[in-house]
Short mmCIF file of C-alpha atoms in Angstrom, two decimals:
data_model
loop_
_atom_site.label_atom_id
_atom_site.label_comp_id
_atom_site.label_asym_id
_atom_site.label_seq_id
_atom_site.Cartn_x
_atom_site.Cartn_y
_atom_site.Cartn_z
CA TYR A 150 0.00 0.00 0.00
CA CYS A 151 1.17 3.50 -0.80
CA THR A 152 0.88 5.76 2.24
CA ASN A 153 2.25 8.95 0.69
CA TYR A 154 -0.86 10.84 -0.54
CA ASN A 155 -3.17 13.73 0.28
CA LEU A 156 -6.21 12.33 -1.55
CA LYS A 157 -6.65 8.68 -2.50
CA TRP A 158 -9.49 7.68 -4.83
CA THR A 159 -9.93 3.93 -5.10
CA LYS A 160 -12.52 1.51 -6.45
CA LYS A 161 -11.88 -0.98 -3.68
CA SER A 162 -10.60 -0.62 -0.18
CA LEU A 163 -6.89 -0.28 -0.93
CA ILE A 164 -6.20 1.87 2.09
CA ASP A 165 -3.93 0.88 4.95
CA TYR A 166 -5.90 2.43 7.82
CA LYS A 167 -3.20 1.45 10.33
CA HIS A 168 -0.82 3.92 8.66
CA HIS A 169 -3.42 6.56 7.78
CA ARG A 170 -2.14 10.03 8.69
CA GLU A 171 -4.00 13.12 9.78
CA GLY A 172 -4.94 15.28 6.79
CA GLN A 173 -5.11 12.41 4.29
CA LEU A 174 -8.43 12.13 2.44
CA VAL A 175 -9.88 8.90 1.04
CA ASN A 176 -13.09 8.16 -0.85
CA HIS A 177 -13.76 4.85 0.85
CA ILE A 178 -15.32 4.29 4.26
CA PRO A 179 -14.83 0.84 5.82
CA ASN A 180 -18.07 -1.23 5.80
CA ASN A 181 -19.91 1.29 3.57
CA HIS A 182 -21.53 -1.67 1.77
CA ILE A 183 -23.97 -1.88 4.70
CA LEU A 184 -25.44 1.44 3.56
CA THR A 185 -25.26 0.85 -0.20
CA ASN A 186 -26.58 -2.74 -0.38
CA LYS A 187 -30.36 -2.99 0.14
CA ALA A 188 -30.24 -6.43 1.76
CA LEU A 189 -27.47 -5.53 4.19
CA PHE A 190 -29.08 -2.17 5.02
CA LEU A 191 -32.39 -3.90 5.82
CA THR A 192 -30.59 -6.39 8.05
CA ALA A 193 -28.64 -3.62 9.82
CA ILE A 194 -31.84 -1.65 10.55
CA ARG A 195 -33.63 -4.78 11.85
CA ASP A 196 -30.66 -5.71 14.05
CA PHE A 197 -30.43 -2.16 15.38
CA ILE A 198 -34.12 -2.08 16.34
CA LYS A 199 -33.95 -5.56 17.87
CA ASN A 200 -31.02 -4.57 20.11
CA GLN A 201 -32.63 -1.40 21.51
CA LYS A 202 -34.07 -1.45 25.03
CA ASP A 203 -36.83 1.00 24.13
CA ARG A 204 -37.83 0.19 20.55
CA ARG A 205 -40.37 3.01 20.52
CA ALA A 206 -37.54 5.57 20.74
CA TYR A 207 -36.70 5.02 17.07
CA ASP A 208 -39.27 5.57 14.34
CA PHE A 209 -38.52 3.82 11.07
CA SER A 210 -42.11 4.02 9.80
CA PHE A 211 -40.86 6.03 6.80
CA LEU A 212 -39.29 2.83 5.44
CA PRO A 213 -41.63 0.64 3.39
CA ALA A 214 -42.41 -2.85 4.71
CA SER A 215 -39.50 -5.00 3.50
CA TYR A 216 -38.61 -8.68 3.82
CA ARG A 217 -35.45 -10.63 2.98
CA LEU A 218 -36.57 -13.97 1.57
CA ASP A 219 -33.28 -15.61 2.53
CA HIS A 220 -34.24 -15.22 6.24
CA ASP A 221 -36.43 -17.65 8.18
CA ASP A 222 -40.17 -16.90 8.19
CA ALA A 223 -39.80 -13.77 6.04
CA GLY A 224 -42.22 -15.17 3.45
CA LYS A 225 -44.80 -15.97 6.14
CA ASP A 226 -44.37 -12.53 7.70
CA CYS A 227 -44.81 -10.87 4.31
CA MET A 228 -48.02 -12.80 3.63
CA LYS A 229 -49.35 -11.83 7.09
CA MET A 230 -48.67 -8.18 6.29
CA HIS A 231 -50.28 -8.58 2.86
CA TRP A 232 -53.48 -10.10 4.30
CA ALA A 233 -53.61 -7.43 7.04
CA LEU A 234 -53.38 -4.70 4.40
CA LYS A 235 -55.98 -6.40 2.17
CA SER A 236 -58.46 -6.62 5.07
CA LYS A 237 -57.79 -3.06 6.27
CA TYR A 238 -57.94 -1.54 2.76
CA PRO A 239 -60.05 -3.94 0.67
CA TYR A 240 -60.45 -1.55 -2.28
CA LYS A 241 -56.83 -0.46 -2.56
CA PRO A 242 -54.36 -2.52 -4.58
CA CYS A 243 -51.59 -4.10 -2.51
CA ILE A 244 -48.55 -3.93 -4.77
CA TRP A 245 -45.17 -5.44 -3.94
CA ILE A 246 -41.77 -4.98 -5.56
CA VAL A 247 -39.44 -7.98 -5.75
CA LYS A 248 -35.74 -7.12 -5.91
CA ASN A 249 -33.25 -9.84 -6.74
CA PHE A 250 -30.16 -8.78 -4.82
CA GLN A 251 -27.90 -11.53 -6.13
CA ALA A 252 -28.38 -10.91 -9.87
CA GLN A 253 -26.80 -7.46 -9.94
CA ASN A 254 -24.93 -6.29 -12.97
CA ARG A 255 -21.69 -4.33 -12.83
CA HIS A 256 -23.62 -1.10 -12.24
CA GLY A 257 -25.30 -2.50 -9.10
CA GLN A 258 -28.68 -2.96 -10.74
CA GLY A 259 -30.56 -6.19 -10.13
CA GLY A 260 -33.74 -7.67 -11.50
CA ILE A 261 -36.99 -6.04 -10.36
CA GLU A 262 -40.47 -7.54 -10.61
CA ILE A 263 -43.76 -5.85 -9.71
CA VAL A 264 -46.37 -8.11 -8.12
CA TYR A 265 -50.06 -7.17 -8.28
CA GLU A 266 -51.75 -10.51 -7.56
CA THR A 267 -51.97 -12.34 -4.22
CA LYS A 268 -51.44 -15.66 -6.01
CA THR A 269 -48.11 -14.51 -7.45
CA LEU A 270 -47.00 -13.07 -4.12
CA HIS A 271 -47.89 -16.35 -2.39
CA ARG A 272 -45.82 -18.30 -4.93
CA ILE A 273 -42.81 -16.02 -4.38
CA CYS A 274 -43.13 -16.10 -0.57
CA ASN A 275 -43.35 -19.90 -0.51
CA GLY A 276 -40.54 -20.48 -3.00
CA GLY A 277 -37.97 -21.42 -0.35
CA THR A 278 -34.81 -19.53 0.48
CA GLN A 279 -34.14 -16.95 -2.21
CA LYS A 280 -31.78 -14.01 -2.62
CA LYS A 281 -34.66 -11.56 -2.96
CA ILE A 282 -36.16 -8.64 -1.08
CA LEU A 283 -39.91 -8.07 -1.06
CA GLN A 284 -40.83 -4.44 -0.53
CA ARG A 285 -44.26 -2.88 -0.34
CA TYR A 286 -44.87 -0.34 -3.10
CA ILE A 287 -45.33 3.21 -1.78
CA HIS A 288 -48.65 4.47 -3.17
CA ASN A 289 -48.25 8.12 -2.24
CA PRO A 290 -44.54 8.90 -2.64
CA LEU A 291 -43.03 12.34 -2.29
CA LEU A 292 -43.64 14.16 -5.56
CA LEU A 293 -41.83 17.16 -6.95
CA ARG A 294 -43.57 18.77 -9.93
CA GLU A 295 -45.78 15.65 -10.14
CA ARG A 296 -42.79 13.28 -10.43
CA LYS A 297 -41.29 10.78 -8.03
CA VAL A 298 -38.16 12.05 -6.37
CA ASP A 299 -34.94 10.17 -5.82
CA MET A 300 -32.85 12.20 -3.41
CA ARG A 301 -29.14 11.53 -3.23
CA ALA A 302 -26.60 13.37 -1.18
CA PHE A 303 -22.87 13.00 -1.03
CA ILE A 304 -20.85 13.78 2.06
CA LEU A 305 -17.08 13.79 2.32
CA ILE A 306 -15.83 13.01 5.81
CA ALA A 307 -12.52 14.83 5.78
CA ARG A 308 -11.69 13.98 9.38
CA THR A 309 -13.45 12.77 12.49
CA SER A 310 -11.53 14.60 15.21
CA PRO A 311 -12.36 17.44 15.07
CA THR A 312 -15.28 16.62 12.81
CA TYR A 313 -15.10 18.18 9.35
CA LEU A 314 -17.75 17.26 6.76
CA VAL A 315 -18.25 18.57 3.25
CA TYR A 316 -21.76 18.23 1.80
CA PHE A 317 -22.11 18.12 -2.00
CA HIS A 318 -25.56 19.34 -3.06
CA LYS A 319 -25.74 18.87 -6.85
CA GLY A 320 -28.26 16.06 -7.33
CA TYR A 321 -30.44 15.03 -10.20
#
């Protein structure tokens, strides 16, 4: 590893953090895949909530109902949620999005399927262990000029002691 740099931009974690010096900037944060991978992010949020003494202190209701089908009972839990929604809102469609998190291409995009029918959802939920996430479709998403919004923000953590962050605003 080269340790003589001011800014290091790498595709993979090629940074020797043991010899990292004050003032050096890198574009890679250890374990950032937990935030950028949907399956790992879902697991991290669930584990965080499960390990809190007062679970009511944290409100994650803004996240859509999501289930990892490679976890035990996730399919059953998803079907319970589906039937609860169907009985509570019998005239509203209950739409689910299926995201295959193993079949990602080199740009990080995986296969997506939209499920409208209970029969299809039941087949997917009872299909055994699968590398898929089931996520409830958000019917009333945040709209900007009558279009769905995908907000992305980039933050550079220049140092942690004292804390110095740079926020990049230009989105799309």
